[in-house]
Amino acid sequence: SKLNSMIQNAIKFIDAEYAKQFKKSPKGNYSQYTLIRDMFPEYRQSTAAKKVTDATVQQIISNWKQYSIERKAISALILNDNNYSTTAREILKSITQYSTTTPERGMWWPSIVNNSDSNYDKILAHANIIDAFHQINPSNPKIDLMRQWLIINKEANDWGNSFATSYVIYTLLSTGNQWATPTSGCEIKLGNNTVTPTHFEKITGYLRTDISQLNPSDQKLTIATHSDNPS
């Protein structure tokens, strides 16, 4: 009950604040407010605040083709929340056209990487894109490719402050296929010989084993997994 009271007071505050801003500057960008406000449909908007949302939706419909990749993702979420799902899907198609995909790194947007001043910004933008695809087209296989890029990015980069990290982890856990379940292991072969590890870490799957007794020189080492999870 305390949390609900806090949320209700916060919503009343931002409704009033953005209604004032909109009255002074009706052509401003109110996408962030609208995106957050759409997350609480159970709380009725005031008439003045509703004008902000309606104006934002119409602004997006008219101008989304000129937006950056990051703003397109937020715009797609807003349109989907306000019953413009067809246009929201068009925006996702446009976003996809600017992406790069490789088997090793997954799917990402070089323009976001090049134009952002910090990894924090591009990580949040990438998470927003995943969220947009998940909410509008949750069965899209590209979602897992985007998640793949996020995880590989974490190997060498900081995800920013606690808010950014929490949001990215939430995105990874709530979208795409289930990756948090234990995998069924992998099959390792050296030539025609199967390598059977005697010990591996259950949490990470890390293993180390001696293959010198199998005469490894000039033999091909192959590793295969029988799971859909990344390994």
CSV table of C-alpha atoms in Angstrom, one decimal:
chain,number,residue,atom,x,y,z
A,1,SER,CA,0.0,0.0,0.0
A,2,LYS,CA,2.9,2.3,0.7
A,3,LEU,CA,4.4,1.6,-2.7
A,4,ASN,CA,1.1,2.2,-4.5
A,5,SER,CA,0.7,5.6,-2.7
A,6,MET,CA,4.3,6.6,-3.8
A,7,ILE,CA,3.5,5.6,-7.4
A,8,GLN,CA,0.2,7.5,-7.4
A,9,ASN,CA,1.8,10.6,-6.0
A,10,ALA,CA,4.7,10.4,-8.5
A,11,ILE,CA,2.3,10.0,-11.4
A,12,LYS,CA,0.3,13.0,-10.3
A,13,PHE,CA,3.5,15.0,-10.1
A,14,ILE,CA,4.8,14.2,-13.6
A,15,ASP,CA,1.3,14.6,-15.1
A,16,ALA,CA,1.2,18.1,-13.7
A,17,GLU,CA,4.8,19.0,-14.6
A,18,TYR,CA,4.6,17.8,-18.2
A,19,ALA,CA,1.2,19.4,-18.7
A,20,LYS,CA,2.8,22.7,-17.7
A,21,GLN,CA,5.8,22.1,-20.0
A,22,PHE,CA,3.5,21.2,-22.9
A,23,LYS,CA,1.5,24.4,-22.5
A,24,LYS,CA,4.7,26.4,-22.8
A,25,SER,CA,6.2,24.3,-25.6
A,26,PRO,CA,3.7,22.2,-27.4
A,27,LYS,CA,6.2,21.1,-30.1
A,28,GLY,CA,8.7,19.7,-27.7
A,29,ASN,CA,9.8,16.1,-27.3
A,30,TYR,CA,7.8,14.3,-24.6
A,31,SER,CA,8.6,10.7,-25.6
A,32,GLN,CA,10.2,9.8,-22.4
A,33,TYR,CA,7.3,11.0,-20.3
A,34,THR,CA,4.8,9.2,-22.6
A,35,LEU,CA,6.7,6.0,-22.5
A,36,ILE,CA,6.8,6.0,-18.7
A,37,ARG,CA,3.2,7.1,-18.4
A,38,ASP,CA,2.0,4.3,-20.6
A,39,MET,CA,3.4,1.8,-18.2
A,40,PHE,CA,0.6,2.8,-15.7
A,41,PRO,CA,-2.7,2.6,-17.6
A,42,GLU,CA,-4.6,1.9,-14.4
A,43,TYR,CA,-4.0,5.5,-13.3
A,44,ARG,CA,-6.2,7.9,-15.2
A,45,GLN,CA,-4.6,10.8,-16.9
A,46,SER,CA,-5.8,14.3,-16.3
A,47,THR,CA,-7.2,16.1,-19.4
A,48,ALA,CA,-4.2,18.3,-19.7
A,49,ALA,CA,-1.8,15.3,-19.4
A,50,LYS,CA,-3.7,13.3,-22.0
A,51,LYS,CA,-3.1,16.1,-24.4
A,52,VAL,CA,0.7,15.5,-24.0
A,53,THR,CA,0.3,11.8,-24.9
A,54,ASP,CA,-2.0,12.5,-27.8
A,55,ALA,CA,0.3,15.1,-29.2
A,56,THR,CA,3.3,12.8,-28.8
A,57,VAL,CA,1.6,10.0,-30.7
A,58,GLN,CA,0.7,12.2,-33.6
A,59,GLN,CA,4.2,13.7,-33.7
A,60,ILE,CA,5.7,10.2,-33.9
A,61,ILE,CA,3.3,9.1,-36.7
A,62,SER,CA,4.3,12.2,-38.7
A,63,ASN,CA,8.0,12.3,-38.1
A,64,TRP,CA,9.4,8.8,-37.0
A,65,LYS,CA,11.3,8.3,-40.3
A,66,GLN,CA,13.6,11.1,-39.4
A,67,TYR,CA,14.4,9.9,-35.9
A,68,SER,CA,17.6,8.2,-34.7
A,69,ILE,CA,17.6,4.4,-34.0
A,70,GLU,CA,17.3,5.0,-30.3
A,71,ARG,CA,14.3,7.3,-30.6
A,72,LYS,CA,12.6,5.0,-33.1
A,73,ALA,CA,12.7,2.2,-30.6
A,74,ILE,CA,11.0,4.3,-27.9
A,75,SER,CA,8.5,5.6,-30.6
A,76,ALA,CA,7.6,2.0,-31.5
A,77,LEU,CA,6.8,1.2,-27.9
A,78,ILE,CA,4.7,4.3,-27.5
A,79,LEU,CA,2.7,3.6,-30.7
A,80,ASN,CA,2.2,-0.1,-29.7
A,81,ASP,CA,0.9,1.0,-26.3
A,82,ASN,CA,-1.6,3.4,-28.0
A,83,ASN,CA,-3.1,1.0,-30.5
A,84,TYR,CA,-0.9,1.8,-33.5
A,85,SER,CA,0.6,-1.6,-33.8
A,86,THR,CA,0.9,-1.6,-37.6
A,87,THR,CA,3.0,1.6,-37.6
A,88,ALA,CA,5.0,0.2,-34.7
A,89,ARG,CA,5.9,-2.9,-36.7
A,90,GLU,CA,6.9,-0.6,-39.6
A,91,ILE,CA,9.3,1.1,-37.3
A,92,LEU,CA,10.9,-2.2,-36.2
A,93,LYS,CA,11.5,-3.0,-39.9
A,94,SER,CA,13.2,0.3,-40.3
A,95,ILE,CA,15.4,-0.3,-37.2
A,96,THR,CA,16.4,-3.8,-38.6
A,97,GLN,CA,17.6,-2.2,-41.8
A,98,TYR,CA,20.3,-0.3,-40.0
A,99,SER,CA,21.6,-3.4,-38.0
A,100,THR,CA,24.7,-5.6,-38.5
A,101,THR,CA,24.6,-9.3,-37.7
A,102,THR,CA,27.4,-11.8,-37.5
A,103,PRO,CA,27.4,-15.4,-36.0
A,104,GLU,CA,30.1,-14.5,-33.5
A,105,ARG,CA,28.7,-11.2,-32.2
A,106,GLY,CA,25.0,-11.4,-32.8
A,107,MET,CA,23.0,-8.3,-33.9
A,108,TRP,CA,23.8,-4.7,-33.1
A,109,TRP,CA,23.7,-1.1,-34.4
A,110,PRO,CA,27.1,0.4,-35.4
A,111,SER,CA,25.5,3.9,-35.6
A,112,ILE,CA,24.6,3.8,-31.9
A,113,VAL,CA,28.2,2.7,-31.0
A,114,ASN,CA,29.8,5.4,-33.1
A,115,ASN,CA,27.5,8.2,-32.0
A,116,SER,CA,27.3,7.6,-28.3
A,117,ASP,CA,29.7,9.2,-25.9
A,118,SER,CA,29.7,6.2,-23.5
A,119,ASN,CA,29.1,2.5,-23.3
A,120,TYR,CA,26.3,3.3,-20.8
A,121,ASP,CA,24.3,5.2,-23.5
A,122,LYS,CA,24.6,2.5,-26.2
A,123,ILE,CA,23.8,-0.3,-23.8
A,124,LEU,CA,20.6,1.4,-22.7
A,125,ALA,CA,19.7,2.1,-26.3
A,126,HIS,CA,20.3,-1.5,-27.2
A,127,ALA,CA,18.1,-2.7,-24.3
A,128,ASN,CA,15.3,-0.4,-25.4
A,129,ILE,CA,15.5,-1.9,-28.9
A,130,ILE,CA,15.2,-5.4,-27.5
A,131,ASP,CA,12.3,-4.4,-25.3
A,132,ALA,CA,10.5,-2.9,-28.4
A,133,PHE,CA,10.9,-6.1,-30.4
A,134,HIS,CA,9.8,-8.2,-27.4
A,135,GLN,CA,6.6,-6.2,-26.7
A,136,ILE,CA,5.6,-5.8,-30.4
A,137,ASN,CA,6.8,-9.1,-31.9
A,138,PRO,CA,8.0,-11.4,-29.1
A,139,SER,CA,8.5,-14.5,-31.3
A,140,ASN,CA,11.0,-12.7,-33.5
A,141,PRO,CA,14.2,-14.8,-33.6
A,142,LYS,CA,16.4,-11.6,-33.9
A,143,ILE,CA,15.8,-11.0,-30.2
A,144,ASP,CA,18.2,-13.7,-29.2
A,145,LEU,CA,20.8,-12.3,-31.6
A,146,MET,CA,20.5,-8.9,-29.9
A,147,ARG,CA,20.8,-10.5,-26.5
A,148,GLN,CA,23.9,-12.3,-27.7
A,149,TRP,CA,25.5,-9.0,-28.5
A,150,LEU,CA,24.7,-7.7,-25.1
A,151,ILE,CA,26.4,-10.6,-23.3
A,152,ILE,CA,29.5,-10.5,-25.5
A,153,ASN,CA,29.7,-6.7,-25.0
A,154,LYS,CA,29.9,-7.3,-21.2
A,155,GLU,CA,33.1,-9.3,-21.6
A,156,ALA,CA,35.1,-6.2,-22.2
A,157,ASN,CA,32.9,-3.3,-21.2
A,158,ASP,CA,31.2,-1.7,-18.1
A,159,TRP,CA,27.4,-1.6,-18.2
A,160,GLY,CA,27.4,1.7,-16.4
A,161,ASN,CA,25.6,2.5,-13.1
A,162,SER,CA,23.2,0.2,-11.2
A,163,PHE,CA,20.2,1.4,-13.1
A,164,ALA,CA,21.6,0.6,-16.5
A,165,THR,CA,22.9,-2.8,-15.3
A,166,SER,CA,19.6,-3.7,-13.6
A,167,TYR,CA,17.6,-2.7,-16.7
A,168,VAL,CA,19.9,-4.7,-19.1
A,169,ILE,CA,19.6,-7.8,-16.8
A,170,TYR,CA,15.9,-7.4,-16.7
A,171,THR,CA,15.9,-7.3,-20.5
A,172,LEU,CA,18.0,-10.4,-20.8
A,173,LEU,CA,15.8,-12.4,-18.4
A,174,SER,CA,12.4,-11.2,-19.7
A,175,THR,CA,12.9,-11.5,-23.5
A,176,GLY,CA,13.7,-14.2,-26.0
A,177,ASN,CA,14.3,-17.9,-25.3
A,178,GLN,CA,15.0,-19.1,-21.8
A,179,TRP,CA,18.7,-19.0,-21.3
A,180,ALA,CA,18.8,-19.3,-17.5
A,181,THR,CA,18.1,-23.1,-17.5
A,182,PRO,CA,21.0,-25.5,-17.1
A,183,THR,CA,22.4,-26.8,-20.4
A,184,SER,CA,22.7,-30.5,-21.2
A,185,GLY,CA,26.5,-30.3,-21.6
A,186,CYS,CA,28.6,-30.6,-24.8
A,187,GLU,CA,30.3,-33.3,-26.9
A,188,ILE,CA,34.1,-32.9,-27.3
A,189,LYS,CA,36.0,-35.0,-29.8
A,190,LEU,CA,39.7,-35.2,-30.7
A,191,GLY,CA,39.7,-36.9,-34.1
A,192,ASN,CA,37.6,-40.0,-33.6
A,193,ASN,CA,38.1,-40.1,-29.8
A,194,THR,CA,35.5,-38.7,-27.4
A,195,VAL,CA,37.0,-36.5,-24.6
A,196,THR,CA,35.2,-37.1,-21.3
A,197,PRO,CA,36.0,-34.4,-18.8
A,198,THR,CA,36.2,-35.6,-15.2
A,199,HIS,CA,35.2,-32.3,-13.6
A,200,PHE,CA,33.4,-29.1,-14.6
A,201,GLU,CA,31.8,-26.1,-12.8
A,202,LYS,CA,28.1,-26.4,-12.7
A,203,ILE,CA,27.4,-22.7,-12.7
A,204,THR,CA,29.6,-21.6,-15.6
A,205,GLY,CA,30.2,-24.9,-17.4
A,206,TYR,CA,34.0,-24.2,-17.3
A,207,LEU,CA,36.1,-27.3,-17.6
A,208,ARG,CA,39.8,-28.2,-18.0
A,209,THR,CA,41.1,-31.6,-18.9
A,210,ASP,CA,44.4,-33.2,-20.1
A,211,ILE,CA,44.2,-34.5,-23.7
A,212,SER,CA,47.9,-35.3,-24.1
A,213,GLN,CA,47.3,-39.1,-23.8
A,214,LEU,CA,45.1,-38.9,-27.0
A,215,ASN,CA,48.0,-37.9,-29.2
A,216,PRO,CA,46.5,-34.5,-30.1
A,217,SER,CA,49.2,-33.5,-32.7
A,218,ASP,CA,47.6,-32.9,-36.1
A,219,GLN,CA,44.2,-34.0,-34.9
A,220,LYS,CA,41.0,-31.9,-35.2
A,221,LEU,CA,39.3,-30.9,-32.0
A,222,THR,CA,35.5,-30.4,-32.3
A,223,ILE,CA,33.1,-29.1,-29.7
A,224,ALA,CA,29.3,-29.5,-30.2
A,225,THR,CA,26.4,-28.6,-28.0
A,226,HIS,CA,22.9,-30.2,-28.1
A,227,SER,CA,21.2,-27.2,-26.5
A,228,ASP,CA,19.6,-24.1,-27.9
A,229,ASN,CA,21.3,-22.1,-25.1
A,230,PRO,CA,24.4,-20.1,-25.9
A,231,SER,CA,27.6,-22.0,-24.8
